[in-house]
PDB file of C-alpha atoms in Angstrom:
ATOM      1  CA  UNK S 525      72.464  13.433 273.278  1.00 73.00           C
ATOM      2  CA  UNK S 526      75.353  11.892 271.322  1.00 83.00           C
ATOM      3  CA  UNK S 527      78.299  10.432 273.096  1.00 87.00           C
ATOM      4  CA  UNK S 528      81.740  10.292 271.446  1.00 90.00           C
ATOM      5  CA  UNK S 529      84.283   8.431 273.503  1.00 92.00           C
ATOM      6  CA  UNK S 530      87.659  10.494 273.022  1.00 93.00           C
ATOM      7  CA  UNK S 531      91.227   8.887 272.413  1.00 92.00           C
ATOM      8  CA  UNK S 532      91.793   5.432 273.133  1.00 93.00           C
ATOM      9  CA  UNK S 533      88.157   4.716 275.305  1.00 95.00           C
ATOM     10  CA  UNK S 534      84.938   3.127 273.906  1.00 96.00           C
ATOM     11  CA  UNK S 535      81.670   3.927 274.879  1.00 95.00           C
ATOM     12  CA  UNK S 536      79.549   0.329 275.640  1.00 95.00           C
ATOM     13  CA  UNK S 537      76.193  -1.601 276.896  1.00 92.00           C
ATOM     14  CA  UNK S 538      76.080  -3.683 279.583  1.00 87.00           C
ATOM     15  CA  UNK S 539      74.945  -7.269 278.986  1.00 81.00           C
ATOM     16  CA  UNK S 540      72.255  -8.085 280.522  1.00 73.00           C
ATOM     17  CA  UNK S 541      72.583 -11.180 283.290  1.00 65.00           C
ATOM     18  CA  UNK S 542      70.921 -14.268 283.012  1.00 63.00           C
ATOM     19  CA  UNK S 543      67.701 -14.469 285.539  1.00 69.00           C
ATOM     20  CA  UNK S 544      66.427 -17.893 285.175  1.00 71.00           C
ATOM     21  CA  UNK S 545      67.857 -21.201 284.849  1.00 69.00           C
ATOM     22  CA  UNK S 546      67.661 -23.638 282.272  1.00 75.00           C
ATOM     23  CA  UNK S 547      65.425 -25.794 284.209  1.00 80.00           C
ATOM     24  CA  UNK S 548      62.963 -22.580 284.713  1.00 79.00           C
ATOM     25  CA  UNK S 549      64.512 -21.209 288.414  1.00 77.00           C
ATOM     26  CA  UNK S 550      64.078 -17.697 288.846  1.00 75.00           C
ATOM     27  CA  UNK S 551      68.167 -16.716 290.589  1.00 70.00           C
ATOM     28  CA  UNK S 552      67.532 -13.347 292.793  1.00 70.00           C
ATOM     29  CA  UNK S 553      69.927 -10.555 291.603  1.00 64.00           C
ATOM     30  CA  UNK S 554      71.930 -10.549 295.027  1.00 63.00           C
ATOM     31  CA  UNK S 555      73.242 -14.344 293.432  1.00 60.00           C
ATOM     32  CA  UNK S 556      73.651 -13.847 290.133  1.00 59.00           C
ATOM     33  CA  UNK S 557      77.102 -14.392 288.610  1.00 60.00           C
ATOM     34  CA  UNK S 558      77.638 -11.303 286.391  1.00 65.00           C
ATOM     35  CA  UNK S 559      80.274 -12.014 283.615  1.00 70.00           C
ATOM     36  CA  UNK S 560      81.271  -8.613 282.756  1.00 87.00           C
ATOM     37  CA  UNK S 561      80.307  -8.484 279.145  1.00 91.00           C
ATOM     38  CA  UNK S 562      79.005  -5.973 276.579  1.00 93.00           C
ATOM     39  CA  UNK S 563      78.006  -4.305 273.129  1.00 95.00           C
ATOM     40  CA  UNK S 564      80.426  -1.689 271.524  1.00 96.00           C
ATOM     41  CA  UNK S 565      78.019   1.101 270.842  1.00 95.00           C
ATOM     42  CA  UNK S 566      81.072   3.668 269.800  1.00 94.00           C
ATOM     43  CA  UNK S 567      84.432   3.784 269.712  1.00 96.00           C
ATOM     44  CA  UNK S 568      87.348   6.926 270.569  1.00 94.00           C
ATOM     45  CA  UNK S 569      89.924   7.699 267.555  1.00 94.00           C
ATOM     46  CA  UNK S 570      92.602   5.701 269.045  1.00 91.00           C
ATOM     47  CA  UNK S 571      96.200   7.146 270.029  1.00 90.00           C
ATOM     48  CA  UNK S 572      99.332   5.997 268.565  1.00 89.00           C
ATOM     49  CA  UNK S 573     100.111   4.198 271.996  1.00 88.00           C
ATOM     50  CA  UNK S 574      96.145   2.560 272.379  1.00 86.00           C
ATOM     51  CA  UNK S 575      94.716   1.589 268.831  1.00 91.00           C
ATOM     52  CA  UNK S 576      91.169   0.606 268.962  1.00 93.00           C
ATOM     53  CA  UNK S 577      90.823  -3.186 268.378  1.00 93.00           C
ATOM     54  CA  UNK S 578      86.937  -3.372 268.226  1.00 95.00           C
ATOM     55  CA  UNK S 579      84.252  -2.088 266.357  1.00 95.00           C
ATOM     56  CA  UNK S 580      80.921  -0.994 266.776  1.00 96.00           C
ATOM     57  CA  UNK S 581      78.510  -4.458 267.530  1.00 96.00           C
ATOM     58  CA  UNK S 582      81.081  -5.905 268.698  1.00 96.00           C
ATOM     59  CA  UNK S 583      80.556  -8.370 271.817  1.00 96.00           C
ATOM     60  CA  UNK S 584      83.061  -7.949 274.720  1.00 96.00           C
ATOM     61  CA  UNK S 585      84.859  -9.488 277.991  1.00 94.00           C
ATOM     62  CA  UNK S 586      86.433  -6.624 280.268  1.00 93.00           C
ATOM     63  CA  UNK S 587      88.244  -6.143 283.208  1.00 88.00           C
ATOM     64  CA  UNK S 588      85.639  -6.505 286.751  1.00 84.00           C
ATOM     65  CA  UNK S 589      85.911  -3.614 288.265  1.00 87.00           C
ATOM     66  CA  UNK S 590      87.094  -0.958 284.740  1.00 90.00           C
ATOM     67  CA  UNK S 591      85.268   2.078 283.325  1.00 92.00           C
ATOM     68  CA  UNK S 592      83.164   4.568 284.355  1.00 93.00           C
ATOM     69  CA  UNK S 593      79.233   3.946 284.430  1.00 91.00           C
ATOM     70  CA  UNK S 594      76.785   6.712 282.435  1.00 90.00           C
ATOM     71  CA  UNK S 595      73.243   7.388 281.998  1.00 84.00           C
ATOM     72  CA  UNK S 596      72.449   7.341 278.333  1.00 76.00           C
ATOM     73  CA  UNK S 597      69.458   8.574 276.787  1.00 73.00           C
ATOM     74  CA  UNK S 598      67.380   8.347 279.577  1.00 73.00           C
ATOM     75  CA  UNK S 599      67.640   4.743 279.480  1.00 74.00           C
ATOM     76  CA  UNK S 600      67.692   2.098 282.829  1.00 76.00           C
ATOM     77  CA  UNK S 601      70.257   0.258 280.487  1.00 79.00           C
ATOM     78  CA  UNK S 602      73.831   0.200 281.854  1.00 80.00           C
ATOM     79  CA  UNK S 603      76.177   2.334 279.982  1.00 90.00           C
ATOM     80  CA  UNK S 604      80.307   2.195 280.448  1.00 93.00           C
ATOM     81  CA  UNK S 605      83.054   4.190 278.962  1.00 95.00           C
ATOM     82  CA  UNK S 606      86.009   2.004 278.826  1.00 95.00           C
ATOM     83  CA  UNK S 607      89.833   1.941 277.892  1.00 94.00           C
ATOM     84  CA  UNK S 608      90.804  -0.075 275.199  1.00 93.00           C
ATOM     85  CA  UNK S 609      92.984  -1.532 277.936  1.00 92.00           C
ATOM     86  CA  UNK S 610      90.175  -2.524 280.232  1.00 93.00           C
ATOM     87  CA  UNK S 611      88.951  -4.932 277.712  1.00 94.00           C
ATOM     88  CA  UNK S 612      90.300  -8.140 277.935  1.00 94.00           C
ATOM     89  CA  UNK S 613      88.486 -10.367 274.891  1.00 94.00           C
ATOM     90  CA  UNK S 614      86.435 -10.316 271.989  1.00 95.00           C
ATOM     91  CA  UNK S 615      83.510 -12.484 272.037  1.00 92.00           C
ATOM     92  CA  UNK S 616      82.564 -14.433 269.010  1.00 90.00           C
ATOM     93  CA  UNK S 617      80.283 -17.413 268.085  1.00 78.00           C
TER      94      UNK S 617
END
C-alpha cells in the first residue's frame, strides 16, 4: 500500500522516545516525556494557501494533538498525516 498525502498534508513517522537515561536507567513508558518529533515520509503537492516547506527525510516537530494516526505497511510504528500548518519546527543538526 502506498499513501500519497493530498493538498497541504504530509505523512510522517514518529521518532521513538528514549527508553534509557544516559546512566542506563530504564524509563517506564508512562513516565517518558514525549516530544512530538517525526521524520517526513511523503508530502502532498500543497496549495496556494498552504505551501509545503518540508521535504521527504526532514526531521520536524509538530503540535501535540495534531494529525490523524494511521497504520501503514503492517508496521507497529506510528504514522501520522499532518497538515503543514501543524508543523512548528524543522530540526537540523
